[in-house]
Coordinates of C-alpha atoms in Angstrom, one line a residue:
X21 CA 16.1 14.0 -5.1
X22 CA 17.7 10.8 -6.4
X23 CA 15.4 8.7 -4.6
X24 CA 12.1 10.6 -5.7
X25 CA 13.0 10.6 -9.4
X26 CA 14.1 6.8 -9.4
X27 CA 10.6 6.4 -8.0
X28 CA 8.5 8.5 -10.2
X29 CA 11.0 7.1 -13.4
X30 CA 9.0 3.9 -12.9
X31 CA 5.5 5.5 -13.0
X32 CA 4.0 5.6 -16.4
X33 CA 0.6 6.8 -15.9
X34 CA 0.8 10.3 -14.8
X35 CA -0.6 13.0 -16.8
X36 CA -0.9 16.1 -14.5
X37 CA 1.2 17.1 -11.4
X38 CA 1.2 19.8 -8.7
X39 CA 4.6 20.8 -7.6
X40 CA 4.8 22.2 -4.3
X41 CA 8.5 23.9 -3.9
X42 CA 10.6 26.2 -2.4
X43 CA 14.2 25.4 -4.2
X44 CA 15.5 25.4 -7.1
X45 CA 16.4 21.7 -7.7
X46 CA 12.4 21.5 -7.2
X47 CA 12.0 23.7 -10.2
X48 CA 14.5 21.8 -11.8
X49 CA 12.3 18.6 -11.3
X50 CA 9.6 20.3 -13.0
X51 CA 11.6 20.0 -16.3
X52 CA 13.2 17.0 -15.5
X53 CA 9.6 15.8 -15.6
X54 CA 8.6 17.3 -18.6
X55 CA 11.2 15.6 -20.4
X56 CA 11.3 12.2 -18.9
X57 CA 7.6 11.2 -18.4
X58 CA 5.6 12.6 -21.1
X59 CA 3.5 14.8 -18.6
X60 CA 0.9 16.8 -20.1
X61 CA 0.4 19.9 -17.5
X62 CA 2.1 20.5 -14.2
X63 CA 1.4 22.9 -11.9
X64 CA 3.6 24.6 -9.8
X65 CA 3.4 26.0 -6.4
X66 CA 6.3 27.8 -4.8
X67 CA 6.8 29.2 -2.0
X68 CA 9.6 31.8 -3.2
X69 CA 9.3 33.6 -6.7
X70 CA 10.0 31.2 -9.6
X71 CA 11.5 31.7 -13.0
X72 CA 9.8 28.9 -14.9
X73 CA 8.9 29.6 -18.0
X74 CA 6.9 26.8 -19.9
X75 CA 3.8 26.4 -21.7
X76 CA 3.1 23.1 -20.1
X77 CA 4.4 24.6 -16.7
X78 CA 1.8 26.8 -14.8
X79 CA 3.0 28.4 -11.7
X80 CA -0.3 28.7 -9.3
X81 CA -0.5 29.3 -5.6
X82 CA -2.7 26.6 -3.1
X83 CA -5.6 29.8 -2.7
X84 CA -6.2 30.0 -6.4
X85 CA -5.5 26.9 -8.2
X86 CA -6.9 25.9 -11.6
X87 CA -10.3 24.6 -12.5
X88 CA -8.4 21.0 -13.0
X89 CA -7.0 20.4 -10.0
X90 CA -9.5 17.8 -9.2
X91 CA -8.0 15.7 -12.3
X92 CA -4.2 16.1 -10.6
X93 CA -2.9 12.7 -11.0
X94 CA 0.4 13.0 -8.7
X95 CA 1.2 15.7 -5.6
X96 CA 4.8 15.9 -5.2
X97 CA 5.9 18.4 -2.9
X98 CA 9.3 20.0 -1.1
X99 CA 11.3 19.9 2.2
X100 CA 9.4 22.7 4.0
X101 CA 6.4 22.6 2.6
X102 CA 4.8 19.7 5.0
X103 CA 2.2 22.2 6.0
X104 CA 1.1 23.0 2.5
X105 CA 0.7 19.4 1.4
X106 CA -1.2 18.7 4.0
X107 CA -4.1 21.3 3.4
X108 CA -4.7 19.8 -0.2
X109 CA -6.1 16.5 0.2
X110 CA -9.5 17.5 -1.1
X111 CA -7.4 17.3 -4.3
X112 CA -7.4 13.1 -3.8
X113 CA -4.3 12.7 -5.6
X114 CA -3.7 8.9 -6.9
X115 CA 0.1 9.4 -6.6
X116 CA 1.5 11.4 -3.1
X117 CA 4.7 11.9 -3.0
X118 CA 7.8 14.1 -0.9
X119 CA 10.5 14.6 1.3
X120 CA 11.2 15.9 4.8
X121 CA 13.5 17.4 7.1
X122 CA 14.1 15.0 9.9
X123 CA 12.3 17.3 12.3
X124 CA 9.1 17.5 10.4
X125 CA 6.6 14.8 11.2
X126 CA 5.8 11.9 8.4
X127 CA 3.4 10.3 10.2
X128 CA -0.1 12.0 10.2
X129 CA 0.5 12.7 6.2
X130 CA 0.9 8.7 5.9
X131 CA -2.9 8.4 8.0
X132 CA -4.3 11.0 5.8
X133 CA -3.4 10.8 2.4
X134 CA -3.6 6.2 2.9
X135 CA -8.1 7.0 3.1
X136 CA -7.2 8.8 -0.6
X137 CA -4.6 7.7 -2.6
X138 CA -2.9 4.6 -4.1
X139 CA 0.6 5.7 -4.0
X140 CA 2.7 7.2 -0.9
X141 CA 6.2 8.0 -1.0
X142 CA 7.6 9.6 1.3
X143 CA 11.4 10.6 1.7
X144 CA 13.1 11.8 5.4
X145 CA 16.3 12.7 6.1
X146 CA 17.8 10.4 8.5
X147 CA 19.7 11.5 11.8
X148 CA 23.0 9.9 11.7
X149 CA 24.4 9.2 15.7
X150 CA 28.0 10.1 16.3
X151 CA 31.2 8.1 14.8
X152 CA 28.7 5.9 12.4
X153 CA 29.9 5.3 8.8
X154 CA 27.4 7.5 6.4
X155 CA 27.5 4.3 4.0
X156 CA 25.8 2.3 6.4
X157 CA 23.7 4.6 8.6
X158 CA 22.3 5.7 4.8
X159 CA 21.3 9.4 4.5
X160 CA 17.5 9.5 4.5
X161 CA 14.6 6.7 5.6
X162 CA 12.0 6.2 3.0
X163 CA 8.1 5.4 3.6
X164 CA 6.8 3.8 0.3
X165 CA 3.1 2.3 0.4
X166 CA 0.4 0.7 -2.2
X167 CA -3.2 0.4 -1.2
X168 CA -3.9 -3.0 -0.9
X169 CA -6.7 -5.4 -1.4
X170 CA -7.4 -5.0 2.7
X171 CA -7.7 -2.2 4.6
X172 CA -5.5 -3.8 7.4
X173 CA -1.8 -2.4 8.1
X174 CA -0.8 -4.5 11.2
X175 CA -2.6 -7.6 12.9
X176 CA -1.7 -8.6 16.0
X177 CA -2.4 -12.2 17.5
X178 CA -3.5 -14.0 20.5
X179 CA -3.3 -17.4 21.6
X180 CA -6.2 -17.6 24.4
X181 CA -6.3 -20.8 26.5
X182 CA -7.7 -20.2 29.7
X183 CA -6.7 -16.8 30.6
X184 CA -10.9 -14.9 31.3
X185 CA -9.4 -13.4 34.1
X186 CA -6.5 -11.4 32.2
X187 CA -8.2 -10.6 29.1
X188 CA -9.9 -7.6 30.3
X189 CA -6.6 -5.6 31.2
X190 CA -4.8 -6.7 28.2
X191 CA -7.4 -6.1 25.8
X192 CA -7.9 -2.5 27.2
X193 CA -4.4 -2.0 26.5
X194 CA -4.9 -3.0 23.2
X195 CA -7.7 -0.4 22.6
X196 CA -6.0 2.9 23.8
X197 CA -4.8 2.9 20.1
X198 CA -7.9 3.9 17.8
X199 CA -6.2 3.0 14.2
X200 CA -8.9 1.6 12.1
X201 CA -6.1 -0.2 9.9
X202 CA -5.3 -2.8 13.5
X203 CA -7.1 -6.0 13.9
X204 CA -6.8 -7.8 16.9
X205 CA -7.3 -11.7 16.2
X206 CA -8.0 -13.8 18.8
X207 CA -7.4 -17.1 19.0
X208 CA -9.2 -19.6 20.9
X209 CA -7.3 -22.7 21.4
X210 CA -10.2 -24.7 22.9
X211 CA -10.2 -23.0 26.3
X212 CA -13.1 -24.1 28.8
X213 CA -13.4 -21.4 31.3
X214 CA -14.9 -17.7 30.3
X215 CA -12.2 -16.9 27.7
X216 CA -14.5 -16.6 25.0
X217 CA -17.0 -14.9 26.7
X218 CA -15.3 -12.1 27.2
X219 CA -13.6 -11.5 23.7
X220 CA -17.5 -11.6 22.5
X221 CA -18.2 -8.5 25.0
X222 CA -15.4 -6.9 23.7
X223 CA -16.6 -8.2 20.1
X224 CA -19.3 -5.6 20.5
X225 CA -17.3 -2.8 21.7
X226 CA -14.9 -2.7 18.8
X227 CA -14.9 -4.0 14.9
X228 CA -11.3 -4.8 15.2
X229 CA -12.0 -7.5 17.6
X230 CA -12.2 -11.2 16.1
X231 CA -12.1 -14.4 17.7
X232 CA -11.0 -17.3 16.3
X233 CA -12.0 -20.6 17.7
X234 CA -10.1 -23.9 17.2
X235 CA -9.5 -27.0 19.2
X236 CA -6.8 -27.6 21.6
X237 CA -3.4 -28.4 20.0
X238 CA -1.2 -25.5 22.0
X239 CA 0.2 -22.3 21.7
X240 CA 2.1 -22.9 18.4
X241 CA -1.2 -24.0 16.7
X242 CA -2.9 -21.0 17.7
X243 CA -0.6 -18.7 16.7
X244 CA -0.3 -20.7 13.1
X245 CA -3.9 -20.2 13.0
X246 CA -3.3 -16.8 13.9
X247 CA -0.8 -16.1 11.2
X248 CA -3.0 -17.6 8.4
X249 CA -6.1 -15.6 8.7
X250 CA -4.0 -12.3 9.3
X251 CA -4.9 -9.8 6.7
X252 CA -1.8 -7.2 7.9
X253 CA 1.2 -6.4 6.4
X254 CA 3.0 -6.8 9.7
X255 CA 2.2 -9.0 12.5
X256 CA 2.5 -8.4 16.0
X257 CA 1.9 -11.2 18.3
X258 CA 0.7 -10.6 22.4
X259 CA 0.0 -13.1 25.1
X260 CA -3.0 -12.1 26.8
X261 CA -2.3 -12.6 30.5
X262 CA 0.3 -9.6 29.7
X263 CA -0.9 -6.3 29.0
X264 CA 1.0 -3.3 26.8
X265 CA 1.4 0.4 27.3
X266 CA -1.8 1.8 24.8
X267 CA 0.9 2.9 22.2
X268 CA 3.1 0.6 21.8
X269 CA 1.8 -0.8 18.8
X270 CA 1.3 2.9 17.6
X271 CA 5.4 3.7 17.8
X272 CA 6.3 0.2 16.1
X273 CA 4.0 1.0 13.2
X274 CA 5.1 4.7 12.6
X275 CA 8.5 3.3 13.7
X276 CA 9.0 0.3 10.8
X277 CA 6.8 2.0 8.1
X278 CA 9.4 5.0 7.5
X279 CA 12.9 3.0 5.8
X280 CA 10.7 -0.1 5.2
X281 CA 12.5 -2.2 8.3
X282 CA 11.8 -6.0 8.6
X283 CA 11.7 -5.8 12.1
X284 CA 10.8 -3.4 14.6
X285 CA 11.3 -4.1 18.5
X286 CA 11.1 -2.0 22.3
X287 CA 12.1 -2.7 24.9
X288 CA 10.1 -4.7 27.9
X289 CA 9.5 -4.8 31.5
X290 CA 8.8 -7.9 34.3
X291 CA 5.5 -7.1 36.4
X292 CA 5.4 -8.8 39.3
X293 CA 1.9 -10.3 39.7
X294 CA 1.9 -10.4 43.6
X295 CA 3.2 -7.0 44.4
X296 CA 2.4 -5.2 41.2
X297 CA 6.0 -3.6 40.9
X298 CA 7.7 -3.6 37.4
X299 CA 11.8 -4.1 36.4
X300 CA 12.9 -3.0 33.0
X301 CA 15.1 -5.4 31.3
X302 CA 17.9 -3.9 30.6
X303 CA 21.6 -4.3 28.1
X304 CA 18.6 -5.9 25.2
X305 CA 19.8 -3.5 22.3
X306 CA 18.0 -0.4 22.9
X307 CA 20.8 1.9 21.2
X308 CA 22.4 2.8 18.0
X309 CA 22.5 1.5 15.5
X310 CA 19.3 0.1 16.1
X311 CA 17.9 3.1 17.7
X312 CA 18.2 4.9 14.2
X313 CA 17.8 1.7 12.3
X314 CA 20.2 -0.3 10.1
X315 CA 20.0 -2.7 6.9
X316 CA 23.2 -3.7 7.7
X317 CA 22.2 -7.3 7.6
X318 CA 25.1 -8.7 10.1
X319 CA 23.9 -6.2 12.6
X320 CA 20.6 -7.6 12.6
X321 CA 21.7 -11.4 12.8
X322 CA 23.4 -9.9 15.9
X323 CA 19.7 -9.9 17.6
X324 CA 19.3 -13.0 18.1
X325 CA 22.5 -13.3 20.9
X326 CA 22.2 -10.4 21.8
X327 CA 18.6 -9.7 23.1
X328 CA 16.5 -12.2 25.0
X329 CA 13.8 -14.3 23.0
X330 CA 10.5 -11.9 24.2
X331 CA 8.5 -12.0 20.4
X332 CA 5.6 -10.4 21.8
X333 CA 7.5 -6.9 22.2
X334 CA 8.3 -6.5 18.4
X335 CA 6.5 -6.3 15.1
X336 CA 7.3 -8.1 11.9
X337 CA 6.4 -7.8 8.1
X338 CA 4.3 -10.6 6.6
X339 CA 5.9 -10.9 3.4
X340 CA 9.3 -12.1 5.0
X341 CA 7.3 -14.7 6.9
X342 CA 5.4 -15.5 3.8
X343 CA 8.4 -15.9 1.6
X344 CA 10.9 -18.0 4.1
X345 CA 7.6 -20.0 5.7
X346 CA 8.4 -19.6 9.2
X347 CA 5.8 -20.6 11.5
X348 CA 5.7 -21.9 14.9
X349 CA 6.9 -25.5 15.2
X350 CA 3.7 -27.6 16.8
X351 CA 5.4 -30.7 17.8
X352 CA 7.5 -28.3 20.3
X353 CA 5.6 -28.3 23.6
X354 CA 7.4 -25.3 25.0
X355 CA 9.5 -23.0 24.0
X356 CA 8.3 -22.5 20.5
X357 CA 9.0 -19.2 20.2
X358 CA 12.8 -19.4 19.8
X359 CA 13.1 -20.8 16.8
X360 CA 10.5 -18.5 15.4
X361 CA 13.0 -15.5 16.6
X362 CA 15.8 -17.2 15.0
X363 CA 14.6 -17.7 11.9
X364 CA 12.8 -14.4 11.5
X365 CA 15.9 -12.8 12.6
X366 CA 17.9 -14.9 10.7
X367 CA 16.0 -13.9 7.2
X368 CA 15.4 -10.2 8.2
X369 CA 17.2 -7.4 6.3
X370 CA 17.0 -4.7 8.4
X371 CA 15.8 -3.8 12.1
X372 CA 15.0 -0.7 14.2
X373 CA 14.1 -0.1 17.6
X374 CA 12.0 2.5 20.0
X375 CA 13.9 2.6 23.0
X376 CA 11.2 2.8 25.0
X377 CA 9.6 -0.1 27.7
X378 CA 6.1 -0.7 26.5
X379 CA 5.6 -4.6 27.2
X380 CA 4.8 -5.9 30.3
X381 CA 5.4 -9.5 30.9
X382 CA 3.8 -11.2 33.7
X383 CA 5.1 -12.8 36.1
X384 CA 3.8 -14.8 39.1
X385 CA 1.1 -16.9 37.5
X386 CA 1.3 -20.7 38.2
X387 CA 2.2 -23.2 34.9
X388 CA 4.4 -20.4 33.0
X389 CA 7.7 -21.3 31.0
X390 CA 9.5 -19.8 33.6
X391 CA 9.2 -22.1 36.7
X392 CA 9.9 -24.8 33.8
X393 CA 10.7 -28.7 35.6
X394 CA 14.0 -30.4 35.0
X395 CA 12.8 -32.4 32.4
X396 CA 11.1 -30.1 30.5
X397 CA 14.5 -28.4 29.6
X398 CA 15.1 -31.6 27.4
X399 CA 12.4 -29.7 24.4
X400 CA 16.1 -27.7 23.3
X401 CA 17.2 -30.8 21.6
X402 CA 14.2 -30.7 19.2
X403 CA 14.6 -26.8 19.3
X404 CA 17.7 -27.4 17.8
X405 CA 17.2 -29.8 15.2
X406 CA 14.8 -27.7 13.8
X407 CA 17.2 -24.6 13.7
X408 CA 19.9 -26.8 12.2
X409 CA 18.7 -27.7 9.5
X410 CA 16.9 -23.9 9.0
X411 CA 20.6 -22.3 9.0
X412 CA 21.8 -25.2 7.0
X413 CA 19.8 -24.0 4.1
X414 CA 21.6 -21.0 3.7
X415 CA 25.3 -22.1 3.5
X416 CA 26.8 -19.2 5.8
X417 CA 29.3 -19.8 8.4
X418 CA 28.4 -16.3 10.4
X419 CA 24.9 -17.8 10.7
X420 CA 26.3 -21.2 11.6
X421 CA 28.4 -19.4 14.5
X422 CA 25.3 -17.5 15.6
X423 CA 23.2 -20.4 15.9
X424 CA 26.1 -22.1 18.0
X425 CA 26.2 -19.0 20.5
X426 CA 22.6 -19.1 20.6
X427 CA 23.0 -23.2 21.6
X428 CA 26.1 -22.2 24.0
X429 CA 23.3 -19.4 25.8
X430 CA 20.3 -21.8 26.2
X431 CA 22.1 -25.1 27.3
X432 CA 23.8 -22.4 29.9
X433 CA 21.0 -21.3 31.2
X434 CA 18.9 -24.5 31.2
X435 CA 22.0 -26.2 33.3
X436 CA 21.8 -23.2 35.2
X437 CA 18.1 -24.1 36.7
X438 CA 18.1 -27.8 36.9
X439 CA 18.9 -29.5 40.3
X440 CA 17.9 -33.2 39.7
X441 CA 19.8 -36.0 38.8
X442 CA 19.0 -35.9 34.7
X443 CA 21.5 -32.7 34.5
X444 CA 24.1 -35.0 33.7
X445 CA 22.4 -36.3 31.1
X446 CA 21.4 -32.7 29.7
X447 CA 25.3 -31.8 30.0
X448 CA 26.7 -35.2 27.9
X449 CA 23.8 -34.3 25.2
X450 CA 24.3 -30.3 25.1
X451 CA 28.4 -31.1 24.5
X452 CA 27.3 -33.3 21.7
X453 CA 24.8 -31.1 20.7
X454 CA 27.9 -27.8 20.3
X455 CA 30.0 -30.3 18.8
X456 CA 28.0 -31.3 16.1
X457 CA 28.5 -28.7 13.3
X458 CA 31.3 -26.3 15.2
X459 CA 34.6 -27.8 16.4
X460 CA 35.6 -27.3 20.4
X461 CA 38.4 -24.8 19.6
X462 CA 36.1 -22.7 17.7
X463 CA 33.5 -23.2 19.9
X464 CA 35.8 -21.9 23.1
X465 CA 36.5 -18.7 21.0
X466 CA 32.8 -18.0 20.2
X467 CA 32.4 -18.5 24.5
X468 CA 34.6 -15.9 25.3
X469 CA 33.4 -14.1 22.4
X470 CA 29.9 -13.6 22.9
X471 CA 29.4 -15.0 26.3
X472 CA 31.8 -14.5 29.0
X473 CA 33.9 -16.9 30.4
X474 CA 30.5 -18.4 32.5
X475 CA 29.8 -20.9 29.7
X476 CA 33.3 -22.0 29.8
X477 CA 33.5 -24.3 32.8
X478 CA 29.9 -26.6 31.8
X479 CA 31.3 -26.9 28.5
X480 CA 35.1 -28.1 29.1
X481 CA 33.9 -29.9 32.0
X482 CA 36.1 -28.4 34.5
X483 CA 33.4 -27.1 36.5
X484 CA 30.4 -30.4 36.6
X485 CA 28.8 -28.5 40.1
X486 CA 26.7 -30.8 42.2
X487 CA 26.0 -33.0 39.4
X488 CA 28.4 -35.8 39.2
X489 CA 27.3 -38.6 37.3
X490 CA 25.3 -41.2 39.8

């Protein structure tokens, strides 16, 4: 109840109110009310017998309410009573707010009452997983909206360069979902097979749809492009020669929208082009505490070491974009999406996940990151100069030892593919690259740390492979 009245305590424009109750502290609110927002008539519904007795309070039940109820400003209604706030909304209150058990549903309310009022608060109790401190875990999740100037919740983005013959199964994917609040932008980065083509036949299909055209300048560009014309709150972001499970962006919505997350994520799997078969990726973070969510903001730093890169599996708020200007870095040729997931993750206050595998990422198609040459590895130095001075910017060592692990897991991996002779050259540079900012004692101890003692023998040197210097 602490929650609601901190809310409505900064609401000065209510007049009339419909209580909907069932407990005594709701009847309590009814005063508390009277005497803290200059209300002029409430009306209250209970489902129990009440003792209120007020000139400006009018008990009432839903069947037989007053001439006036058209001119309700604010429904605020009870744990329990779910189903009798839901039966109302011919009232077309400007102000909807309540709170919930945490087995009663929040989500169909939100879709309602969004076509008809201004204001939605809603309060949940939140289910707290075993041995988790009550201080972090918090006790309840909170939905809080404002109509906005758009009518678009969530925008999700394409980069389209010569992909016609994947489109069709990812954008039916897309469409299993019939929210009207989705766009789906589609961004043409000056591809010259069918591409666009076939976005127009879908064009006509569904309002949602909007392509984008633009000249070539790569997938960063098109994703800027993407991220400017967006009118969403949050931003989701697909690459159209993968396809989704129909409601995956469905449970990331409902998912981030109740406590207000920064970042909501699933998990993914691999499908293998040739044989169709799929793998889930597994040990990527798909429990507590971010199965329940946390605003614990160390625990959401944690992200970025400890699940793989994958941007197209979550869903992120505009605002914190917005405000910290991250974009995709355009002079990066590959690879451009990891310093996008470090820096969102980096300025993100909070996280939650759906444990559930709804991405597929393809695998199997000719020119992908994946079967990436030798020299093409060589992009992390540039990756890295851009995060460095990102995380310099905010003067915390944690960060400054996340970005190190995050180094100490792609220079691993990268030495881990290449097989020509320029490996020795990508060794010398990644050591200078670790020793830059974090000294070599410290940067042992974040190995065995965060990454196993398999980083250890590129790094000391002990362990050079094939590679020796020619």
């Amino acid at each position: 109840m602490l929650q609601i009245k901190s809310y409505l305590s900064k609401i000065y424009d209510i007049k009339s109110v419909l209580l909907i109750g069932r407990t005594k502290e709701f009847q309590e609110l009814a005063f508390w009310l009277l005497r803290k927002k200059g209300i002029e008539k409430i009306h209250y519904c209970s489902q129990e017998e009440n003792n209120i007795c007020s000139d400006l309070i009018e008990p009432c039940t839903l069947k037989y309410m007053p001439h006036s109820r058209k001119q309700i400003d604010a429904v605020i209604f009870d744990r329990g009573c779910r189903e009798m706030a839901i039966d109302i909304q011919e009232i077309a209150p400007r102000f909807f707010i309540g709170r919930l058990d945490k087995e009663e549903e929040y989500f169909d309310l939100w879709e309602q009452y969004r076509q008809i009022s201004d204001f939605i608060y809603l309060e949940r109790e939140k289910t707290i997983w075993p041995g988790a401190n009550r201080e972090d875990a918090g006790s309840c999740e909170i939905l809080e909206w404002q109509r906005g100037e758009e009518d678009v919740e969530l925008s999700v983005i394409l980069p389209v360069y010569n992909v016609e013959a994947y489109l069709p199964e990812c954008i039916e994917s897309l469409l299993k979902w019939k929210a009207p609040y989705v766009e789906y932008l589609f961004v043409n980065d000056g591809s010259v097979d069918g591409s666009a083509d076939v976005i127009g036949r879908y064009m006509e299909q569904d309002r949602r749809i909007h392509l984008i055209d633009k000249k070539n300048g790569g997938c960063a560009s098109a994703r800027n492009r993407g991220i400017a014309q967006a009118k969403g709150r949050y931003l989701g972001f697909v690459d159209p020669d993968d396809f989704i499970e129909g409601s995956m962006f469905y449970q990331l919505f409902r998912r981030i929208i109740l406590g207000n997350y920064d970042l909501a994520y699933c998990g993914y799997k691999e499908y293998y082009e040739q044989s169709g078969n799929t793998e889930k990726i597994l040990n990527d973070c798909l429990k507590e505490p971010y199965d329940s969510g946390t605003y614990r903001q160390d625990k959401v730093q944690k992200l970025a070491v400890n699940t793989r890169v994958a941007i197209w599996r979550c869903i992120y708020k505009k605002d914190v974009i917005d405000h910290h200007q991250i974009r995709f870095h355009e002079d990066l040729k590959r690879f451009d999406d990891l310093p996008f997931r470090v820096e969102y993750i980096f300025a993100a206050k909070s996280a939650v996940c759906v444990p559930e595998y709804l991405y597929y990422y393809r695998l199997g198609r000719k020119g992908q990151d994946v079967a990436c040459s030798d020299e093409g590895f060589f992009v992390h130095f540039s990756i890295f100069e851009h995060l460095d001075k990102y995380v310099e910017k905010f003067k915390d060592k944690a960060k400054t030892d996340l970005l190190q692990v995050i180094k100490i897991q792609t220079h691993g991996f990268a030495l881990s593919k290449m097989k020509g002779k320029r490996k020795w050259e990508y060794w010398y540079r990644a050591r200078q690259d670790l020793n830059k900012n974090t000294g070599y004692f410290r940067t042992l101890c974040l190995i065995m740390m965060y990454t196993g003692k398999g980083n250890l023998g590129w790094y000391t040197g002990m362990k050079l492979w094939p590679f020796k210097r020619n």
